[in-house]
Amino acid sequence: MTVSVLLADDQPLLSLGFRLVLEAQPDIIVVGEAGNGAQAVTMTRALRPDVVLMDVRMPVLDGIEATREIVGSGSPARILILTTFDLDEYVYAALRAGAGGFLLKDVPPAELISAIHAVVGGHAVVAPAVTRRLLDIALPHLPRPVTDERLDRLTDREREVLTLVAGGLSNSEIAAGLHLSEATVKAHVGRLLAKLELRDRVQIVVYAYENGLAPRTTSFG
């Protein structure tokens, strides 16, 4: 399957670098380049890419608002935010807006390719530990936790898995700690997504933080 990618960045040299990396792959095609968020929204609607690599700070419309508009339109395009660690609060806002994850602008080519394939397959591309680091930094910007009524839909085991996902553990680590099969943990995560009406694993982490469920440390025993 060929994966179509739209680049959204107001720095032409960065866009060129990403294009060269992506077009060297036999199964990835760059369908366009947007120089600002408004163009990204318009071009996503017209070109229907599988993935949008979205910069955060752009003129006319920033990457956060562009992400919100694209996701709100019902577009199936998956959005990967391009950022640096000094923009953590913007990353958090973008994840809340519906982005599927984020990449650092100095991401190695191999990781960029892997991330694009992963997100097309429905997986989150943000490493859980890094996601948590970002959210820890962003905590002062978050509103006071308010318990969501959707939590009442979860079983005790699903709540436990929710907390562990938010703590930065992978499915295999959760399986080992709870003495479950990895397939069972994956099923629990799938039910969490459905019951909490979330898009992906990244939003599980965000949801846990917003509801005061993310632990500072994660351990078993």
PDB file of C-alpha atoms in Angstrom, residues 80-198:
ATOM      1  CA  LEU A  80       1.813  13.938  13.311  1.00  0.00           C
ATOM      2  CA  ILE A  81       2.944  17.123  15.001  1.00  0.00           C
ATOM      3  CA  LEU A  82       6.461  18.370  14.284  1.00  0.00           C
ATOM      4  CA  THR A  83       7.962  20.073  17.304  1.00  0.00           C
ATOM      5  CA  THR A  84      10.872  20.654  19.652  1.00  0.00           C
ATOM      6  CA  PHE A  85      10.932  20.137  23.420  1.00  0.00           C
ATOM      7  CA  ASP A  86      10.588  23.876  24.065  1.00  0.00           C
ATOM      8  CA  LEU A  87       7.050  23.730  22.645  1.00  0.00           C
ATOM      9  CA  ASP A  88       5.657  21.141  25.039  1.00  0.00           C
ATOM     10  CA  GLU A  89       2.484  23.041  25.939  1.00  0.00           C
ATOM     11  CA  TYR A  90       1.680  23.386  22.239  1.00  0.00           C
ATOM     12  CA  VAL A  91       2.147  19.667  21.767  1.00  0.00           C
ATOM     13  CA  TYR A  92      -0.289  18.973  24.566  1.00  0.00           C
ATOM     14  CA  ALA A  93      -2.847  21.283  22.981  1.00  0.00           C
ATOM     15  CA  ALA A  94      -2.372  19.561  19.631  1.00  0.00           C
ATOM     16  CA  LEU A  95      -2.917  16.136  21.165  1.00  0.00           C
ATOM     17  CA  ARG A  96      -6.114  17.413  22.732  1.00  0.00           C
ATOM     18  CA  ALA A  97      -7.123  18.725  19.314  1.00  0.00           C
ATOM     19  CA  GLY A  98      -6.901  15.194  17.918  1.00  0.00           C
ATOM     20  CA  ALA A  99      -3.350  14.711  16.662  1.00  0.00           C
ATOM     21  CA  GLY A 100      -2.190  11.112  16.616  1.00  0.00           C
ATOM     22  CA  GLY A 101       1.229  11.879  18.048  1.00  0.00           C
ATOM     23  CA  PHE A 102       4.310  13.978  17.587  1.00  0.00           C
ATOM     24  CA  LEU A 103       7.783  13.877  16.107  1.00  0.00           C
ATOM     25  CA  LEU A 104      10.797  15.980  16.923  1.00  0.00           C
ATOM     26  CA  LYS A 105      12.054  18.005  13.979  1.00  0.00           C
ATOM     27  CA  ASP A 106      15.435  16.296  14.171  1.00  0.00           C
ATOM     28  CA  VAL A 107      13.878  12.828  13.978  1.00  0.00           C
ATOM     29  CA  PRO A 108      16.213  10.307  12.277  1.00  0.00           C
ATOM     30  CA  PRO A 109      14.988   9.262   8.814  1.00  0.00           C
ATOM     31  CA  ALA A 110      14.416   5.648   9.836  1.00  0.00           C
ATOM     32  CA  GLU A 111      12.250   6.722  12.786  1.00  0.00           C
ATOM     33  CA  LEU A 112      10.281   9.089  10.593  1.00  0.00           C
ATOM     34  CA  ILE A 113       9.474   6.298   8.135  1.00  0.00           C
ATOM     35  CA  SER A 114       8.590   3.911  10.943  1.00  0.00           C
ATOM     36  CA  ALA A 115       6.336   6.507  12.583  1.00  0.00           C
ATOM     37  CA  ILE A 116       4.418   7.151   9.381  1.00  0.00           C
ATOM     38  CA  HIS A 117       3.750   3.457   8.843  1.00  0.00           C
ATOM     39  CA  ALA A 118       2.778   3.009  12.478  1.00  0.00           C
ATOM     40  CA  VAL A 119       0.266   5.830  12.505  1.00  0.00           C
ATOM     41  CA  VAL A 120      -1.303   4.656   9.249  1.00  0.00           C
ATOM     42  CA  GLY A 121      -1.766   1.287  10.941  1.00  0.00           C
ATOM     43  CA  GLY A 122      -3.695   2.936  13.752  1.00  0.00           C
ATOM     44  CA  HIS A 123      -0.895   2.979  16.313  1.00  0.00           C
ATOM     45  CA  ALA A 124       0.288   5.919  18.397  1.00  0.00           C
ATOM     46  CA  VAL A 125       3.755   7.058  17.398  1.00  0.00           C
ATOM     47  CA  VAL A 126       4.612   8.815  20.651  1.00  0.00           C
ATOM     48  CA  ALA A 127       6.716   6.699  22.982  1.00  0.00           C
ATOM     49  CA  PRO A 128       4.718   6.454  26.247  1.00  0.00           C
ATOM     50  CA  ALA A 129       7.613   7.597  28.421  1.00  0.00           C
ATOM     51  CA  VAL A 130       8.207  10.646  26.230  1.00  0.00           C
ATOM     52  CA  THR A 131       4.495  11.427  26.189  1.00  0.00           C
ATOM     53  CA  ARG A 132       4.502  11.398  29.944  1.00  0.00           C
ATOM     54  CA  ARG A 133       7.544  13.670  30.088  1.00  0.00           C
ATOM     55  CA  LEU A 134       5.758  16.186  27.912  1.00  0.00           C
ATOM     56  CA  LEU A 135       2.619  16.068  30.005  1.00  0.00           C
ATOM     57  CA  ASP A 136       4.582  16.424  33.245  1.00  0.00           C
ATOM     58  CA  ILE A 137       6.026  19.645  31.862  1.00  0.00           C
ATOM     59  CA  ALA A 138       2.584  20.767  30.727  1.00  0.00           C
ATOM     60  CA  LEU A 139       0.823  19.993  34.037  1.00  0.00           C
ATOM     61  CA  PRO A 140       0.926  23.608  35.275  1.00  0.00           C
ATOM     62  CA  HIS A 141      -1.096  24.572  32.196  1.00  0.00           C
ATOM     63  CA  LEU A 142      -3.823  21.990  32.735  1.00  0.00           C
ATOM     64  CA  PRO A 143      -7.189  22.730  34.361  1.00  0.00           C
ATOM     65  CA  ARG A 144      -8.113  21.181  37.697  1.00  0.00           C
ATOM     66  CA  PRO A 145      -8.980  17.495  37.112  1.00  0.00           C
ATOM     67  CA  VAL A 146     -12.697  16.845  36.749  1.00  0.00           C
ATOM     68  CA  THR A 147     -13.851  13.243  36.872  1.00  0.00           C
ATOM     69  CA  ASP A 148     -15.566  12.272  33.645  1.00  0.00           C
ATOM     70  CA  GLU A 149     -18.743  10.193  33.873  1.00  0.00           C
ATOM     71  CA  ARG A 150     -17.411   7.885  31.155  1.00  0.00           C
ATOM     72  CA  LEU A 151     -15.076   6.418  33.769  1.00  0.00           C
ATOM     73  CA  ASP A 152     -18.104   4.674  35.268  1.00  0.00           C
ATOM     74  CA  ARG A 153     -18.214   2.503  32.144  1.00  0.00           C
ATOM     75  CA  LEU A 154     -14.862   0.892  32.973  1.00  0.00           C
ATOM     76  CA  THR A 155     -14.275  -2.286  34.908  1.00  0.00           C
ATOM     77  CA  ASP A 156     -11.703  -2.328  37.699  1.00  0.00           C
ATOM     78  CA  ARG A 157      -9.230  -4.081  35.415  1.00  0.00           C
ATOM     79  CA  GLU A 158      -9.761  -1.522  32.651  1.00  0.00           C
ATOM     80  CA  ARG A 159      -9.129   1.297  35.125  1.00  0.00           C
ATOM     81  CA  GLU A 160      -5.929  -0.434  36.163  1.00  0.00           C
ATOM     82  CA  VAL A 161      -4.775  -0.735  32.556  1.00  0.00           C
ATOM     83  CA  LEU A 162      -5.681   2.903  31.965  1.00  0.00           C
ATOM     84  CA  THR A 163      -3.424   3.979  34.829  1.00  0.00           C
ATOM     85  CA  LEU A 164      -0.554   1.811  33.608  1.00  0.00           C
ATOM     86  CA  VAL A 165      -0.802   3.131  30.058  1.00  0.00           C
ATOM     87  CA  ALA A 166      -0.696   6.659  31.480  1.00  0.00           C
ATOM     88  CA  GLY A 167       2.323   5.659  33.547  1.00  0.00           C
ATOM     89  CA  GLY A 168       4.332   4.995  30.408  1.00  0.00           C
ATOM     90  CA  LEU A 169       4.184   1.204  30.135  1.00  0.00           C
ATOM     91  CA  SER A 170       3.897  -0.693  26.871  1.00  0.00           C
ATOM     92  CA  ASN A 171       1.408  -3.512  26.332  1.00  0.00           C
ATOM     93  CA  SER A 172       4.103  -6.125  26.869  1.00  0.00           C
ATOM     94  CA  GLU A 173       5.202  -4.523  30.151  1.00  0.00           C
ATOM     95  CA  ILE A 174       1.623  -4.318  31.380  1.00  0.00           C
ATOM     96  CA  ALA A 175       1.054  -7.954  30.415  1.00  0.00           C
ATOM     97  CA  ALA A 176       4.110  -9.078  32.345  1.00  0.00           C
ATOM     98  CA  GLY A 177       3.217  -7.040  35.423  1.00  0.00           C
ATOM     99  CA  LEU A 178      -0.418  -8.175  35.555  1.00  0.00           C
ATOM    100  CA  HIS A 179       0.356 -11.756  34.502  1.00  0.00           C
ATOM    101  CA  LEU A 180      -1.848 -11.479  31.424  1.00  0.00           C
ATOM    102  CA  SER A 181      -1.244 -12.251  27.786  1.00  0.00           C
ATOM    103  CA  GLU A 182      -0.302  -9.344  25.560  1.00  0.00           C
ATOM    104  CA  ALA A 183      -3.402 -10.052  23.468  1.00  0.00           C
ATOM    105  CA  THR A 184      -5.576  -9.622  26.562  1.00  0.00           C
ATOM    106  CA  VAL A 185      -3.956  -6.299  27.383  1.00  0.00           C
ATOM    107  CA  LYS A 186      -4.437  -5.173  23.797  1.00  0.00           C
ATOM    108  CA  ALA A 187      -8.122  -6.074  24.105  1.00  0.00           C
ATOM    109  CA  HIS A 188      -8.407  -4.034  27.303  1.00  0.00           C
ATOM    110  CA  VAL A 189      -6.824  -1.046  25.573  1.00  0.00           C
ATOM    111  CA  GLY A 190      -9.268  -1.438  22.689  1.00  0.00           C
ATOM    112  CA  ARG A 191     -12.201  -1.409  25.089  1.00  0.00           C
ATOM    113  CA  LEU A 192     -10.791   1.672  26.804  1.00  0.00           C
ATOM    114  CA  LEU A 193     -10.736   3.487  23.488  1.00  0.00           C
ATOM    115  CA  ALA A 194     -14.317   2.497  22.739  1.00  0.00           C
ATOM    116  CA  LYS A 195     -15.773   3.231  26.176  1.00  0.00           C
ATOM    117  CA  LEU A 196     -13.970   6.534  26.627  1.00  0.00           C
ATOM    118  CA  GLU A 197     -14.577   7.555  23.000  1.00  0.00           C
ATOM    119  CA  LEU A 198     -10.902   8.201  22.310  1.00  0.00           C
TER     120      LEU A 198
END
